[in-house]
Amino acid sequence: MGHCLCRCTCDYRRNFNHDPVDLISEKSLKAVEELVLLLKGYVQRNWIFRPRPHINSFSVQEKVFRALRKGNKRILYRLVTRDRAEDGVGGLQIFLTKMRQPVLPPFIQALALGDNKGISADVVAVDMLGLIRQNLPPRHLRLITALFDLLHCAVKNTHTDELKGSAVPLSMLPIFFQLETLNIPRWRRMVAVLMEMIRLAPSHLNINLHVEEEHEFPGIPL
C-alpha cells in the first residue's frame, strides 16, 4: 500500500505541480459537509442518487448549487427536504462539476485509468485512497471524505435489487473520473474501482460510522 501501481502514474506525480491552495473555500466546504449530513438522514427512505421528476427540479438544483458556492448553510434546509433529496444531490453534482480543478487530481485518477492487468479493483482502490490521504491539502481531503461518507451511507442503505443499475457509482463516476475516451471495458473497470473506494473509504479516510451502518456491504454485479 502506498506504492503506485503503474509507472505512468509515478512519472505523472513527479511532473505534477502540486498547488498548495485548497480546491474549495472553508465556507463552501462547511456547506457541503452540512448538505452531506442532511442527505444522510434521507438515504434510508429515499434512493437519492436516482433522479425523479419534480416540478422545478432544475431550479432547486441551481439554488442548491448557488448556496454551496456562497457557503449558505441555512438555506439548504429549506431547499433539500425529504421529497427533494434527489435535487440536493443534483445541486451537489453541479457544484462539483463546476470546480476549477477535478475532485480527484489526474495523478490519482491515473492509477485506475492505467493498464493494470491482473491487479484487482480493491488493490487499486486502496492505493488511490492512500494517495488521497497523503497528498491532498486539508480542505480538499475533507471534501473527498465527505463525499465518500455520503456514498458509503447511501450504498449501505440500498437494497440489492436497486443496486443492479449501479446507480450510485454510475451517477458519480463523472465526478471522480474524466471519462471522455474510455471504452466499455475500461468504463466497467472504473465502476468496480469506485465501488471498492466507497467500500474501503471509512477505514482509509477515518470516516466515523454509526452502529447501524456497520452491516455487510452489498455487492454489485458488473
XYZ file of C-alpha atoms in Angstrom:
222
model
C 0.000 0.000 0.000
C 1.221 3.481 -0.776
C 3.194 2.385 -3.863
C 1.886 3.385 -7.290
C 0.611 0.510 -9.390
C 1.818 1.738 -12.769
C 4.914 3.545 -13.986
C 2.940 6.216 -15.846
C 1.374 7.321 -12.572
C 4.754 7.635 -10.883
C 6.000 9.750 -13.797
C 2.877 11.904 -13.653
C 3.342 12.546 -9.938
C 6.957 13.640 -10.449
C 5.871 16.164 -13.079
C 2.656 17.240 -11.368
C 2.633 20.776 -9.993
C 1.027 20.371 -6.577
C -0.903 23.563 -5.920
C -0.781 24.387 -2.183
C -4.028 26.353 -2.480
C -7.081 24.364 -1.408
C -9.651 23.474 -4.028
C -12.598 24.827 -2.029
C -13.217 27.686 0.396
C -13.899 26.970 4.056
C -17.432 28.411 3.793
C -18.313 26.251 0.791
C -16.776 23.185 2.385
C -18.827 23.631 5.551
C -21.948 23.956 3.392
C -21.067 20.733 1.549
C -20.497 18.942 4.858
C -23.847 20.244 6.126
C -25.589 19.046 2.958
C -23.984 15.612 3.322
C -25.317 15.322 6.882
C -28.748 16.370 5.653
C -28.754 13.870 2.782
C -27.538 11.040 5.003
C -30.708 11.498 7.030
C -32.792 10.759 3.932
C -30.975 7.772 2.405
C -32.834 5.174 4.464
C -36.154 6.328 3.000
C -35.176 7.525 -0.460
C -32.946 6.344 -3.278
C -31.382 9.788 -3.570
C -28.977 9.026 -6.426
C -31.712 8.080 -8.874
C -33.318 11.324 -10.108
C -37.091 11.532 -10.009
C -39.097 14.076 -11.971
C -40.195 17.017 -9.841
C -41.716 20.323 -10.795
C -38.933 22.914 -10.882
C -36.248 20.295 -10.138
C -33.611 22.163 -12.135
C -34.470 25.400 -10.342
C -33.997 23.745 -6.939
C -30.721 22.168 -8.039
C -29.429 25.550 -9.209
C -30.384 27.108 -5.881
C -28.548 24.339 -4.022
C -25.519 24.924 -6.244
C -25.539 28.655 -5.505
C -25.964 28.003 -1.768
C -22.921 25.720 -1.794
C -20.877 28.213 -3.792
C -21.730 31.014 -1.351
C -21.448 28.804 1.726
C -25.066 29.461 2.720
C -25.851 26.514 5.005
C -29.143 27.800 6.361
C -30.979 27.856 3.036
C -30.097 24.213 2.367
C -32.619 23.120 4.994
C -35.388 24.949 3.136
C -34.370 23.598 -0.268
C -33.458 19.986 0.490
C -36.472 18.360 2.107
C -37.225 14.641 2.198
C -39.159 14.930 -1.065
C -36.373 16.976 -2.659
C -33.361 14.929 -1.560
C -32.581 13.979 -5.176
C -32.433 17.671 -6.064
C -29.933 18.162 -3.241
C -27.720 15.513 -4.839
C -28.211 17.156 -8.226
C -27.149 20.540 -6.867
C -24.095 18.964 -5.233
C -23.124 17.340 -8.529
C -23.434 20.673 -10.353
C -21.217 22.305 -7.732
C -18.567 19.589 -8.045
C -18.501 19.650 -11.852
C -18.039 23.432 -11.887
C -14.978 23.409 -9.619
C -11.838 24.845 -11.187
C -9.961 21.544 -10.779
C -11.086 17.887 -10.786
C -12.258 16.489 -7.472
C -9.734 13.686 -7.951
C -6.399 15.035 -9.229
C -5.309 13.473 -12.549
C -2.287 11.745 -10.988
C -4.650 9.814 -8.685
C -7.128 9.081 -11.475
C -4.223 7.655 -13.475
C -3.983 4.692 -11.107
C -7.405 3.458 -12.194
C -7.137 4.609 -15.814
C -3.773 2.930 -16.376
C -3.219 -0.542 -17.793
C -3.127 -2.606 -14.597
C -3.895 -6.067 -15.923
C -4.125 -8.704 -13.240
C -4.474 -6.171 -10.410
C -7.825 -6.355 -8.648
C -10.075 -3.330 -8.201
C -9.713 -3.403 -4.416
C -5.908 -3.143 -4.648
C -6.203 -0.149 -6.978
C -8.765 1.427 -4.636
C -6.508 1.027 -1.587
C -3.611 2.691 -3.387
C -5.796 5.557 -4.600
C -7.173 6.169 -1.110
C -3.621 6.185 0.209
C -2.602 8.859 -2.302
C -5.682 10.899 -1.411
C -4.819 10.789 2.282
C -1.120 11.568 1.774
C -1.159 14.199 -0.977
C -4.244 16.406 -0.798
C -4.440 19.726 1.091
C -6.641 19.692 4.217
C -9.844 21.161 2.784
C -9.595 19.086 -0.388
C -9.217 15.972 1.756
C -12.236 16.954 3.868
C -14.297 17.408 0.702
C -13.472 13.952 -0.636
C -14.013 12.416 2.800
C -17.487 13.982 2.990
C -18.370 12.686 -0.481
C -17.295 9.134 0.309
C -19.134 9.336 3.632
C -22.353 10.101 1.738
C -21.743 7.436 -0.911
C -20.911 4.789 1.672
C -24.036 5.590 3.661
C -26.182 5.505 0.507
C -24.871 2.151 -0.698
C -25.156 0.632 2.775
C -28.827 1.565 2.900
C -29.697 0.489 -0.637
C -31.489 -2.779 -1.319
C -29.706 -5.266 -3.557
C -32.306 -5.040 -6.319
C -31.763 -1.274 -6.535
C -28.025 -1.805 -6.911
C -28.475 -3.760 -10.150
C -28.441 -0.478 -12.013
C -25.179 0.594 -10.332
C -26.916 3.885 -9.622
C -24.506 5.276 -7.021
C -21.244 4.682 -8.891
C -22.709 5.446 -12.308
C -24.131 8.810 -11.305
C -20.940 9.862 -9.514
C -18.430 8.375 -11.948
C -18.023 11.630 -13.957
C -17.368 13.484 -10.688
C -14.301 11.381 -9.905
C -13.006 10.356 -13.338
C -12.523 12.001 -16.730
C -14.356 9.575 -18.994
C -14.248 11.129 -22.465
C -12.064 8.477 -24.107
C -12.964 5.370 -22.110
C -14.096 2.247 -23.923
C -16.716 -0.046 -22.375
C -14.302 -2.463 -20.583
C -12.380 0.466 -19.078
C -15.648 2.118 -18.077
C -16.770 -1.036 -16.258
C -13.397 -1.127 -14.538
C -13.962 2.416 -13.261
C -17.285 1.355 -11.734
C -15.603 -1.539 -9.934
C -12.779 0.665 -8.621
C -15.180 3.360 -7.412
C -17.328 0.792 -5.610
C -14.220 -0.529 -3.855
C -13.197 3.009 -2.907
C -16.661 3.560 -1.422
C -16.459 0.269 0.490
C -12.960 0.904 1.856
C -13.183 4.663 2.452
C -14.291 4.532 6.127
C -11.147 2.705 7.271
C -8.731 4.587 4.999
C -10.164 8.106 5.368
C -11.169 7.781 9.040
C -14.893 8.120 8.415
C -16.886 7.523 11.590
C -19.743 5.093 11.059
C -22.858 4.810 13.178
C -23.556 1.364 14.597
C -26.497 0.845 12.243
C -24.230 1.406 9.237
C -21.780 -1.343 10.196
C -23.504 -4.255 8.469
C -22.413 -6.181 5.404
C -21.552 -4.051 2.403
C -23.664 -5.152 -0.590
C -22.016 -6.442 -3.711
C -22.601 -5.027 -7.136
C -22.979 -7.043 -10.343
C -20.786 -5.953 -13.255
